[in-house]
Coordinates of C-alpha atoms in Angstrom, one line a residue:
M1 CA 0.0 0.0 0.0
G2 CA 1.4 3.4 -1.0
T3 CA 1.5 6.5 1.0
P4 CA -1.6 8.7 0.7
D5 CA -1.3 11.9 -1.4
F6 CA -2.2 14.4 1.3
S7 CA -1.6 17.3 -1.0
S8 CA -4.3 16.1 -3.4
I9 CA -6.7 15.4 -0.5
N10 CA -6.0 18.8 0.9
S11 CA -6.6 20.4 -2.5
R12 CA -10.0 18.7 -2.9
R13 CA -10.9 19.7 0.6
E14 CA -10.0 23.3 -0.2
I15 CA -12.2 23.2 -3.3
S16 CA -15.1 21.7 -1.4
S17 CA -14.7 24.3 1.4
R18 CA -14.8 27.1 -1.2
R19 CA -17.9 25.7 -2.7
C20 CA -19.6 25.6 0.7
A21 CA -18.5 29.1 1.4
G22 CA -19.9 30.2 -2.0
L23 CA -23.3 28.5 -1.3
F24 CA -23.4 30.0 2.2
F25 CA -22.9 33.5 0.9
E26 CA -25.4 32.9 -1.9
Y27 CA -28.1 31.7 0.6
L28 CA -27.1 34.6 2.9
G29 CA -27.6 37.1 0.0
Q30 CA -31.1 35.6 -0.8
I31 CA -32.1 35.8 2.9
A32 CA -30.9 39.4 3.0
V33 CA -32.9 40.3 -0.1
L34 CA -36.0 38.5 1.4
L35 CA -35.5 40.5 4.6
L36 CA -35.2 43.7 2.7
L37 CA -38.4 42.9 0.7
L38 CA -40.2 42.1 3.9
L39 CA -38.9 45.3 5.5
A40 CA -40.0 47.3 2.4
S41 CA -43.4 45.7 2.5
A42 CA -43.7 46.4 6.2
L43 CA -42.7 50.1 5.6
C44 CA -45.2 50.3 2.8
Q45 CA -47.9 48.9 4.9
A46 CA -47.0 51.0 7.9
Q47 CA -50.3 52.6 8.9
S48 CA -50.3 54.9 11.9
P49 CA -53.5 54.6 13.7
V50 CA -55.8 57.6 14.2
N51 CA -55.8 58.7 17.8
L52 CA -59.4 59.0 18.9
S53 CA -60.4 61.8 21.3
P54 CA -63.6 63.1 23.0
S55 CA -63.5 66.3 20.9
M56 CA -63.6 65.0 17.3
A57 CA -65.5 67.3 15.0
G58 CA -65.1 66.2 11.4
L59 CA -61.5 64.9 12.0
S60 CA -60.0 64.1 8.6
T61 CA -58.4 60.7 8.2
R62 CA -56.8 61.4 4.8
M63 CA -53.2 60.7 5.9
H64 CA -54.1 57.6 7.8
V65 CA -56.3 55.8 5.3
L66 CA -55.1 53.0 3.0
Y67 CA -57.0 52.2 -0.1
L68 CA -57.4 49.4 -2.6
E69 CA -59.0 49.8 -6.0
D70 CA -61.2 46.9 -7.2
A71 CA -61.4 47.6 -10.9
N72 CA -63.5 44.4 -11.6
R73 CA -65.6 44.9 -8.4
T74 CA -65.1 41.3 -7.3
Y75 CA -63.2 41.5 -4.0
T76 CA -64.7 40.2 -0.8
L77 CA -63.9 41.1 2.8
A78 CA -62.0 37.8 3.3
Q79 CA -59.9 38.5 0.2
V80 CA -58.9 42.0 1.2
Q81 CA -58.1 40.9 4.7
S82 CA -55.6 38.2 3.5
E83 CA -52.6 38.1 1.2
P84 CA -51.9 39.1 -1.5
L85 CA -54.6 41.8 -1.5
A86 CA -53.9 42.9 2.1
S87 CA -50.4 44.0 1.1
R88 CA -51.7 46.0 -1.8
F89 CA -53.4 48.6 0.3
A90 CA -51.6 51.9 -0.3
P91 CA -51.9 55.5 1.1
L92 CA -54.1 57.9 -0.8
P93 CA -52.0 59.5 -3.6
K94 CA -50.7 62.7 -2.2
G95 CA -53.5 62.6 0.4
K96 CA -56.1 63.2 -2.3
S97 CA -59.4 61.4 -1.6
N98 CA -61.1 62.1 -5.0
F99 CA -60.4 59.8 -7.9
G100 CA -62.6 61.5 -10.4
I101 CA -65.3 59.7 -12.3
V102 CA -64.7 55.9 -12.4
G103 CA -66.6 52.7 -12.4
A104 CA -64.4 50.7 -9.9
D105 CA -65.1 49.8 -6.3
Y106 CA -62.8 51.2 -3.6
W107 CA -61.8 49.5 -0.3
L108 CA -60.6 51.7 2.5
R109 CA -58.8 50.5 5.6
I110 CA -58.1 52.5 8.7
D111 CA -56.7 51.7 12.1
L112 CA -57.9 53.6 15.2
K113 CA -56.6 53.8 18.7
N114 CA -58.3 55.0 21.9
S115 CA -55.5 56.2 24.2
S116 CA -57.8 57.6 26.8
E117 CA -58.9 55.8 29.9
D118 CA -62.6 55.9 28.9
A119 CA -64.5 54.1 26.2
L120 CA -65.5 56.3 23.3
S121 CA -68.7 56.3 21.2
W122 CA -68.2 58.0 17.9
F123 CA -69.2 58.1 14.2
L124 CA -67.3 57.2 11.1
E125 CA -68.8 59.2 8.2
V126 CA -68.5 58.9 4.4
P127 CA -69.8 62.4 3.5
H128 CA -70.2 61.8 -0.2
T129 CA -73.9 61.1 -0.5
N130 CA -74.1 59.7 -4.1
W131 CA -72.4 56.3 -3.5
D132 CA -74.8 53.6 -4.4
F133 CA -73.5 51.2 -1.7
V134 CA -71.4 51.9 1.4
T135 CA -70.5 48.9 3.6
F136 CA -68.7 49.1 6.9
Y137 CA -66.8 46.2 8.3
M138 CA -65.1 45.7 11.7
D139 CA -63.8 42.6 13.4
G140 CA -66.3 41.2 15.8
A141 CA -69.2 43.4 14.5
A142 CA -71.9 42.8 11.9
P143 CA -71.5 44.7 8.6
Q144 CA -73.6 47.9 8.2
V145 CA -74.7 49.3 4.9
G146 CA -75.5 52.7 3.4
G147 CA -75.7 54.4 0.0
D148 CA -78.5 55.8 -2.1
H149 CA -79.6 52.3 -3.1
V150 CA -80.3 51.5 0.5
P151 CA -83.5 52.7 2.2
F152 CA -83.0 54.9 5.2
S153 CA -84.8 52.3 7.4
E154 CA -81.9 49.9 6.8
R155 CA -79.1 52.4 7.8
A156 CA -77.6 52.5 11.2
I157 CA -78.3 56.2 11.4
A158 CA -80.9 58.0 9.2
A159 CA -78.8 60.7 7.7
E160 CA -78.1 61.9 4.2
S161 CA -74.4 61.0 4.5
N162 CA -73.3 57.5 5.4
L163 CA -72.6 57.0 9.2
Y164 CA -71.1 54.1 11.0
P165 CA -71.5 54.2 14.8
V166 CA -68.5 52.8 16.6
N167 CA -67.8 52.0 20.3
T168 CA -64.1 51.8 21.1
P169 CA -63.0 50.5 24.6
A170 CA -60.3 52.3 26.5
G171 CA -56.8 51.6 25.2
A172 CA -58.2 49.5 22.3
V173 CA -56.9 49.5 18.7
Q174 CA -59.5 48.8 16.0
R175 CA -59.3 48.2 12.3
I176 CA -62.2 49.2 10.0
W177 CA -62.8 48.4 6.3
V178 CA -65.1 50.5 4.2
K179 CA -66.3 49.3 0.8
L180 CA -67.5 52.0 -1.6
S181 CA -69.2 51.0 -4.9
Y182 CA -71.5 52.2 -7.7
A183 CA -73.9 50.3 -9.8
L184 CA -72.9 52.7 -12.6
P185 CA -69.8 54.9 -12.9
G186 CA -69.8 58.0 -10.7
K187 CA -67.6 60.4 -8.8
A188 CA -65.2 58.4 -6.5
E189 CA -64.9 60.6 -3.4
T190 CA -63.4 58.5 -0.7
Q191 CA -63.2 61.0 2.1
L192 CA -63.7 59.7 5.7
L193 CA -64.5 61.9 8.7
L194 CA -64.6 61.2 12.5
W195 CA -67.2 62.7 14.7
T196 CA -68.3 62.6 18.3
P197 CA -72.2 62.3 18.4
D198 CA -72.6 65.8 19.8
A199 CA -70.3 67.4 17.3
F200 CA -71.9 65.6 14.4
F201 CA -75.5 66.6 15.3
Q202 CA -74.4 70.2 15.8
H203 CA -72.7 70.1 12.4
Y204 CA -75.8 68.4 11.0
A205 CA -78.0 71.3 12.3
K206 CA -75.7 73.9 10.8
R207 CA -75.7 72.0 7.5
Y208 CA -79.4 72.0 7.4
F209 CA -79.5 75.7 8.2
V210 CA -77.1 76.5 5.4
I211 CA -79.0 74.3 2.9
G212 CA -82.3 75.7 4.0
T213 CA -81.0 79.2 3.5
F214 CA -79.9 78.4 0.0
I215 CA -83.3 76.8 -0.8
G216 CA -85.2 79.7 0.8
I217 CA -83.2 82.2 -1.3
G218 CA -83.8 80.1 -4.4
L219 CA -87.6 79.9 -3.7
L220 CA -87.7 83.6 -3.2
L221 CA -86.0 84.2 -6.5
V222 CA -88.3 81.8 -8.3
F223 CA -91.4 83.3 -6.8
S224 CA -90.5 86.9 -7.4
N225 CA -89.2 86.4 -10.9
F226 CA -92.2 84.3 -11.8
L227 CA -94.5 87.2 -10.8
I228 CA -92.4 89.7 -12.7
G229 CA -92.2 87.5 -15.8
Y230 CA -95.9 86.9 -15.7
S231 CA -96.7 90.6 -15.6
T232 CA -94.1 91.7 -18.1
R233 CA -94.4 88.7 -20.5
L234 CA -90.6 88.8 -21.0
P235 CA -89.3 85.4 -22.0
E236 CA -86.0 86.0 -20.1
Y237 CA -87.9 85.7 -16.9
K238 CA -89.3 82.3 -17.9
W239 CA -85.9 80.8 -18.7
Y240 CA -84.3 82.3 -15.6
T241 CA -87.1 81.0 -13.3
L242 CA -86.7 77.5 -14.8
Y243 CA -82.9 77.7 -14.5
I244 CA -83.1 78.5 -10.7
M245 CA -85.5 75.6 -10.2
A246 CA -83.2 73.2 -11.9
A247 CA -80.2 74.5 -9.9
M248 CA -82.1 73.9 -6.7
M249 CA -82.7 70.3 -7.8
V250 CA -79.0 69.9 -8.3
L251 CA -78.5 71.1 -4.7
L252 CA -81.0 68.6 -3.4
T253 CA -79.3 65.8 -5.4
N254 CA -75.8 66.6 -4.3
T255 CA -76.7 66.9 -0.6
G256 CA -78.8 63.7 -0.5
L257 CA -81.9 65.5 0.4
G258 CA -83.5 64.7 -2.9
Y259 CA -83.1 60.9 -2.3
R260 CA -84.3 61.1 1.2
Y261 CA -87.4 63.2 0.7
L262 CA -88.3 62.9 -3.0
W263 CA -87.2 59.8 -4.8
Q264 CA -86.2 57.3 -2.1
G265 CA -86.5 53.8 -3.4
Y266 CA -86.3 54.9 -7.0
H267 CA -82.8 53.7 -7.6
W268 CA -82.8 54.3 -11.4
F269 CA -83.7 58.0 -10.7
A270 CA -81.1 58.3 -8.0
D271 CA -78.5 57.3 -10.6
F272 CA -80.1 59.5 -13.3
A273 CA -80.7 62.6 -11.2
P274 CA -77.0 63.9 -11.1
V275 CA -76.9 63.8 -14.9
L276 CA -80.5 65.0 -15.6
F277 CA -80.6 68.0 -13.3
G278 CA -77.0 69.0 -14.0
V279 CA -77.5 69.0 -17.7
L280 CA -80.9 70.6 -17.4
T281 CA -79.4 73.5 -15.3
L282 CA -76.7 74.1 -18.0
V283 CA -79.2 73.9 -20.8
L284 CA -81.6 76.4 -19.2
A285 CA -78.7 78.7 -18.3
T286 CA -77.6 78.6 -22.0
Q287 CA -81.1 79.3 -23.2
F288 CA -81.4 82.2 -20.7
T289 CA -78.1 83.6 -22.0
R290 CA -79.3 83.4 -25.7
C291 CA -82.5 85.2 -24.8
F292 CA -81.2 87.8 -22.4
L293 CA -78.1 88.8 -24.6
N294 CA -80.0 88.4 -27.8
T295 CA -77.2 86.3 -29.3
R296 CA -79.2 85.9 -32.6
E297 CA -77.6 89.1 -33.6
S298 CA -74.4 87.1 -34.2
L299 CA -75.0 83.9 -36.1
V300 CA -71.6 82.4 -35.1
I301 CA -72.1 82.9 -31.4
D302 CA -75.7 81.7 -31.5
R303 CA -74.7 78.6 -33.4
L304 CA -72.0 77.9 -30.7
L305 CA -74.6 78.1 -28.0
Q306 CA -76.9 75.8 -29.9
A307 CA -74.0 73.4 -30.2
L308 CA -73.8 73.4 -26.3
L309 CA -77.5 72.6 -26.1
L310 CA -76.8 69.7 -28.4
L311 CA -73.9 68.6 -26.2
G312 CA -76.3 68.5 -23.2
G313 CA -78.7 66.3 -25.2
V314 CA -75.8 64.0 -26.2
S315 CA -74.9 63.7 -22.5
V316 CA -78.4 62.6 -21.5
F317 CA -78.5 60.3 -24.6
C318 CA -75.3 58.6 -23.5
Y319 CA -76.7 57.9 -20.1
L320 CA -79.9 56.4 -21.6
L321 CA -77.6 54.1 -23.6
G322 CA -75.8 52.9 -20.5
G323 CA -72.8 55.2 -20.7
R324 CA -73.1 57.1 -17.5
E325 CA -69.3 57.7 -17.2
Y326 CA -69.3 59.4 -20.6
A327 CA -72.5 61.3 -19.7
L328 CA -71.0 62.7 -16.6
K329 CA -67.8 63.7 -18.4
L330 CA -69.7 65.4 -21.2
A331 CA -71.7 67.3 -18.5
L332 CA -68.5 68.4 -16.9
L333 CA -67.2 69.5 -20.3
Y334 CA -70.4 71.5 -20.9
A335 CA -70.0 73.1 -17.4
L336 CA -66.5 74.2 -18.3
F337 CA -67.7 75.9 -21.5
T338 CA -70.3 77.9 -19.5
V339 CA -67.4 79.5 -17.6
L340 CA -66.8 81.6 -20.8
F341 CA -70.3 83.1 -20.7
P342 CA -69.2 86.3 -19.1
L343 CA -67.3 87.1 -22.3
L344 CA -70.6 87.1 -24.1
G345 CA -71.9 89.7 -21.6
I346 CA -68.8 91.8 -22.2
W347 CA -69.4 91.6 -25.9
Q348 CA -72.9 93.0 -25.5
Y349 CA -71.9 95.6 -23.0
K350 CA -69.4 97.0 -25.5
K351 CA -72.1 97.2 -28.1
G352 CA -74.1 99.6 -25.8
R353 CA -76.2 97.1 -23.8
G354 CA -75.9 98.7 -20.4
D355 CA -78.1 96.1 -18.8
A356 CA -75.4 93.4 -19.5
R357 CA -73.2 94.7 -16.7
F358 CA -75.0 92.8 -13.9
Y359 CA -75.0 89.7 -16.1
V360 CA -71.2 89.9 -16.5
L361 CA -70.7 90.3 -12.7
G362 CA -73.3 87.6 -11.7
W363 CA -72.1 85.1 -14.3
S364 CA -68.4 85.7 -13.4
I365 CA -69.2 84.6 -9.8
W366 CA -71.2 81.6 -11.1
S367 CA -68.4 80.7 -13.4
L368 CA -65.9 80.6 -10.5
A369 CA -68.3 78.4 -8.6
V370 CA -68.8 76.1 -11.5
F371 CA -65.0 75.9 -12.1
I372 CA -64.5 74.9 -8.4
A373 CA -67.2 72.2 -8.7
V374 CA -65.7 70.8 -11.9
M375 CA -62.2 70.7 -10.4
R376 CA -63.6 69.0 -7.3
N377 CA -65.5 66.4 -9.3
I378 CA -62.4 65.4 -11.4
G379 CA -60.3 65.2 -8.2
F380 CA -58.1 68.2 -8.8
I381 CA -59.1 69.9 -5.5
P382 CA -60.3 68.3 -2.3
A383 CA -64.0 68.0 -1.3
D384 CA -64.7 70.0 1.8
F385 CA -67.3 72.3 3.2
V386 CA -66.1 75.3 1.1
T387 CA -65.8 73.4 -2.2
N388 CA -69.1 71.6 -1.6
F389 CA -71.1 74.7 -1.0
S390 CA -69.4 77.1 -3.3
P391 CA -71.8 76.3 -6.2
P392 CA -75.0 77.0 -4.2
L393 CA -73.4 80.1 -2.7
G394 CA -72.4 81.3 -6.2
L395 CA -75.8 80.5 -7.4
C396 CA -77.4 82.7 -4.7
I397 CA -75.1 85.6 -5.4
E398 CA -75.6 85.2 -9.1
G399 CA -79.3 84.9 -8.7
V400 CA -79.5 88.3 -7.0
L401 CA -77.2 89.9 -9.6
L402 CA -79.2 88.4 -12.5
S403 CA -82.4 89.7 -10.9
L404 CA -80.8 93.1 -11.0
A405 CA -79.8 92.5 -14.6
L406 CA -83.4 91.6 -15.5
A407 CA -84.6 94.7 -13.7
D408 CA -82.0 96.7 -15.7
R409 CA -83.4 95.0 -18.8
I410 CA -86.9 96.2 -18.0
N411 CA -85.5 99.8 -17.6
Y412 CA -83.7 99.4 -20.9
L413 CA -86.8 98.2 -22.7
T414 CA -88.9 101.0 -21.1
Q415 CA -86.5 103.7 -22.2
E416 CA -86.5 102.1 -25.7
K417 CA -90.3 102.1 -25.7
E418 CA -90.5 105.7 -24.5
T419 CA -88.1 106.8 -27.3
V420 CA -90.2 105.0 -29.9
E421 CA -93.4 106.5 -28.5
L422 CA -91.9 110.0 -28.5
Q423 CA -90.9 109.6 -32.2
H424 CA -94.4 108.3 -32.9
I425 CA -96.0 111.3 -31.1
L426 CA -93.9 113.7 -33.1
H427 CA -94.9 112.0 -36.3
L428 CA -98.5 112.1 -35.4
Q429 CA -98.3 115.8 -34.6
Q430 CA -96.8 116.5 -38.0
E431 CA -99.5 114.5 -39.7
Q432 CA -102.2 116.2 -37.5
M433 CA -101.0 119.6 -38.6
M434 CA -101.1 118.6 -42.2
L435 CA -104.6 117.1 -41.8
E436 CA -105.9 120.1 -39.9
R437 CA -104.8 122.3 -42.8
Q438 CA -106.5 120.1 -45.3
V439 CA -109.6 119.7 -43.1
S440 CA -109.9 123.4 -42.7
E441 CA -109.8 123.9 -46.5
R442 CA -112.5 121.2 -47.1
T443 CA -114.8 122.0 -44.2
V444 CA -117.0 124.5 -46.1
E445 CA -117.2 122.2 -49.2
L446 CA -118.1 119.2 -47.0
E447 CA -120.9 121.2 -45.4
K448 CA -122.3 122.1 -48.8
A449 CA -121.8 118.5 -49.9
V450 CA -123.9 117.2 -46.9
K451 CA -126.7 119.6 -47.8
Q452 CA -126.6 118.5 -51.4
A453 CA -126.5 114.8 -50.4
E454 CA -129.7 115.3 -48.4
L455 CA -131.4 116.9 -51.4
L456 CA -130.1 114.8 -54.2
A457 CA -130.0 111.4 -52.5
Q458 CA -126.4 110.9 -53.4
T459 CA -126.1 107.2 -52.6
D460 CA -127.1 104.2 -54.6
S461 CA -130.0 102.4 -52.9
L462 CA -128.7 98.9 -53.6
T463 CA -125.0 99.2 -52.9
G464 CA -124.7 102.3 -50.7
V465 CA -122.0 103.9 -52.7
L466 CA -122.3 107.3 -54.6
N467 CA -124.7 107.3 -57.4
R468 CA -123.8 108.7 -60.8
R469 CA -124.9 112.3 -60.2
A470 CA -123.2 112.5 -56.8
F471 CA -120.1 111.0 -58.2
Y472 CA -119.9 113.6 -60.9
D473 CA -120.6 116.5 -58.5
F474 CA -117.9 115.4 -56.0
S475 CA -115.5 114.7 -58.9
E476 CA -115.7 118.3 -60.2
R477 CA -114.8 119.6 -56.8
E478 CA -111.8 117.3 -56.7
V479 CA -110.8 118.6 -60.1
N480 CA -111.0 122.2 -58.9
R481 CA -109.0 121.3 -55.8
A482 CA -106.3 119.5 -57.9
R483 CA -106.1 122.5 -60.3
R484 CA -105.7 124.9 -57.3
F485 CA -103.0 122.9 -55.6
E486 CA -101.5 121.5 -58.8
T487 CA -101.8 117.9 -57.6
P488 CA -102.3 114.8 -59.8
L489 CA -105.7 113.2 -60.3
A490 CA -106.7 109.9 -61.9
V491 CA -109.9 107.9 -62.6
V492 CA -110.5 104.2 -62.8
M493 CA -113.5 102.7 -64.7
I494 CA -114.6 99.2 -63.6
D495 CA -117.0 96.9 -65.4
L496 CA -117.9 93.4 -64.1
D497 CA -117.4 90.7 -66.8
M498 CA -120.3 88.7 -68.1
F499 CA -122.5 90.0 -65.3
K500 CA -125.7 89.6 -67.4
R501 CA -125.0 85.8 -67.6
I502 CA -125.1 85.7 -63.7
N503 CA -128.5 87.5 -63.7
D504 CA -129.9 85.3 -66.4
S505 CA -128.5 82.0 -64.9
Y506 CA -129.1 82.6 -61.2
G507 CA -131.6 85.4 -61.0
H508 CA -131.4 89.1 -60.1
A509 CA -131.4 88.4 -56.4
T510 CA -128.2 86.4 -56.8
G511 CA -126.9 89.0 -59.1
D512 CA -127.5 91.7 -56.5
K513 CA -125.7 89.7 -53.9
V514 CA -122.7 89.3 -56.2
L515 CA -122.8 93.0 -57.0
I516 CA -122.8 93.9 -53.3
A517 CA -120.0 91.4 -52.5
A518 CA -117.9 92.9 -55.3
I519 CA -118.4 96.5 -54.1
N520 CA -117.5 95.5 -50.5
T521 CA -114.3 93.9 -51.8
L522 CA -113.4 97.0 -53.7
Q523 CA -114.0 99.3 -50.8
T524 CA -111.6 97.3 -48.6
I525 CA -108.8 98.3 -51.0
I526 CA -109.4 101.8 -52.2
R527 CA -108.4 104.7 -49.9
H528 CA -110.7 106.7 -47.7
V529 CA -110.0 109.9 -49.7
D530 CA -110.9 108.2 -53.0
L531 CA -114.4 108.8 -54.6
F532 CA -116.2 105.6 -55.4
G533 CA -119.5 105.5 -57.3
R534 CA -121.9 103.3 -59.3
I535 CA -122.2 104.7 -62.8
G536 CA -124.4 102.1 -64.3
G537 CA -125.8 98.6 -63.7
E538 CA -122.5 96.8 -63.2
E539 CA -120.2 99.7 -64.0
F540 CA -118.3 101.7 -61.3
A541 CA -115.8 104.5 -61.2
V542 CA -113.0 105.5 -58.7
L543 CA -111.6 109.0 -58.6
L544 CA -108.1 109.1 -57.0
P545 CA -106.9 112.5 -55.7
Q546 CA -103.1 113.0 -55.6
A547 CA -102.5 109.9 -57.7
H548 CA -100.5 109.6 -60.9
L549 CA -101.4 107.3 -63.7
H550 CA -99.0 104.5 -62.6
E551 CA -100.3 104.6 -59.0
A552 CA -103.9 104.4 -60.3
T553 CA -102.9 101.4 -62.5
E554 CA -101.3 99.7 -59.6
L555 CA -104.5 100.2 -57.5
A556 CA -106.6 98.9 -60.4
E557 CA -104.4 95.8 -60.6
R558 CA -104.9 95.1 -56.9
L559 CA -108.6 95.5 -57.3
R560 CA -108.7 93.1 -60.3
V561 CA -106.8 90.5 -58.3
A562 CA -109.0 90.9 -55.3
L563 CA -112.2 90.4 -57.4
A564 CA -110.7 87.4 -59.2
E565 CA -109.9 85.8 -55.8
M566 CA -113.4 86.5 -54.4
E567 CA -116.0 83.8 -54.1
V568 CA -119.6 84.5 -53.4
K569 CA -121.5 81.6 -51.7
V570 CA -125.3 81.3 -52.2
K571 CA -127.1 79.4 -49.6
V572 CA -129.3 77.6 -52.2
D573 CA -127.5 74.4 -53.1
E574 CA -124.3 75.8 -51.5
L575 CA -123.5 77.5 -54.8
T576 CA -120.2 79.4 -55.2
I577 CA -120.0 82.1 -57.8
K578 CA -116.7 83.8 -59.0
V579 CA -116.6 87.0 -60.9
T580 CA -114.0 89.1 -62.7
A581 CA -113.8 92.7 -64.0
S582 CA -112.2 94.7 -66.6
F583 CA -110.5 98.1 -65.8
G584 CA -109.7 101.3 -67.7
V585 CA -107.4 103.8 -66.2
A586 CA -106.8 107.5 -67.2
A587 CA -105.0 110.4 -65.7
V588 CA -107.2 113.6 -65.5
D589 CA -105.7 116.6 -67.2
V590 CA -107.1 119.0 -64.6
E591 CA -106.1 122.1 -66.7
N592 CA -107.7 121.0 -70.0
E593 CA -110.5 118.5 -69.4
S594 CA -113.4 117.6 -67.1
V595 CA -114.0 114.5 -65.1
A596 CA -116.5 113.3 -67.7
D597 CA -113.9 113.6 -70.5
A598 CA -111.3 111.7 -68.4
M599 CA -114.0 109.0 -67.6
Q600 CA -114.8 108.7 -71.3
R601 CA -111.1 108.0 -72.1
A602 CA -111.0 105.5 -69.2
D603 CA -114.1 103.9 -70.5
T604 CA -112.5 103.5 -73.9
A605 CA -109.5 101.8 -72.2
L606 CA -112.0 99.6 -70.4
Y607 CA -113.5 98.4 -73.7
Q608 CA -110.0 97.7 -74.9
A609 CA -109.6 95.5 -71.8
K610 CA -112.9 93.7 -72.7
S611 CA -111.6 93.2 -76.2
S612 CA -108.3 91.8 -74.8
G613 CA -110.1 89.0 -73.1
R614 CA -111.5 90.6 -70.0
N615 CA -110.1 90.4 -66.4
C616 CA -107.3 92.9 -67.2
V617 CA -106.3 96.5 -66.8
E618 CA -105.7 99.0 -69.7
Q619 CA -104.4 102.5 -69.6
A620 CA -105.9 105.4 -71.6
G621 CA -103.7 107.1 -74.1

């Protein structure tokens, strides 16, 4: 047997020892990494408990809450209490509790500690009232539910917000889970507040007082503007009154009072109300703006406002098709556009509309309130008492200012009316002076004419118009007057076409009725200063003072059309008779001819019209 090679053995031992050392350090590194991961996980999950106190009055838990988003809305309490979901809870991003408009469920987890020597009874509140379902969990206690899909009778405390009453023993540490969910997408506001019972009910009373004040102001504005609108019949008041009413419904919706007192149990309407009343308020505000600022003066601006109205309709249509998330986002987009409405008021103010000043001021305040509400709804700013009540406060201030704007509008319209009336009065005075001068010149002649009318029986017994003799007498006076004042004069001769056929076919009684109807039609068109007389059986003449030949021809054409369109109904057999007439027109040469001569020339033109096929107008040469 040879001597063992200890150097080789030692070499193999050295290699084996190095391998063991390498494995040891490798395992040690893995353990270190695992410990670091556990430490990091522990640091991430470090959640300092909220220290409870007997003086909690809306204590915010924002920096102490951990949240978990359930995008598929499938997590259960057992799942979120165990791994891996339990380690996925994270602090609110930058302490912001608003996640905008989403369709996911949210789980909140909060640890609480009572460091005092006495047990505490307190409330955990979810102040956002529009969650469909709010469920509170705590070890050793039965779950409690809330939300606007849950009747008030099933809530632990009947309040618009969601309250969870908690009893915490002295020195105890508790963990509470809160599940927030929507049936349809909505605003994900995850704020939690802590209250002692006394502090909460004092806050509740103040909240009711503030809301009641806003509603009272709104009702006062509605009532007063309705009465003014009813008395003035101005459409601006109608749209403004409806707009205030819709805005009040938005307030009731957002504060939970609408669900509690108006549509409790109607879950579909509880989901629809934020979209419906929000869009309705914006639409009525837009329509009020169109009416008050008279944007129809600018086609482009009015079309843009009409596009906003269409956007509101699309928002409601999206909701009806099941897209509530898109409906809410479109409504928020619409609200952002209304922030620009003060620019329209400035545009009208620069055009001289002094009554637009209060509109600009009022709508600027409202625009600021709307902007705050939109930023709150999309999660850009936190939801608190100020941001929650800035829209109704802005609405009240705007309502008062817009009422002043409407009052200013009435003053503006009154001044405009007075200006028009003054111009009308001046015009009437000028006409009156002219008429008085003419009347004074004709008074004597008219008195003589009355006496002659009594003696000569100037009117035709059948038709009531001047007979032939009276027509000639008055016509000569008009010729003398035209000669004296060097004014034009014209005469129109009228003869009903084929009138003998009417008498022969239907009898003279029917013919007389047609004749009277024709005269009544002619008298509705000729002027009061014109002389109108019956010259023969179915022949008439019209003398037109201060009328040139073309003016008389135009009148004759209107008379011809009126007769052609006339229908005379006879009761016997419900007969309808139509009639036409031929016209001859002549200008009277007042210096060189009499009325009879002019009428003879017009009569010649009339026969030319007869020869041309009747129912036409011819001028005398």
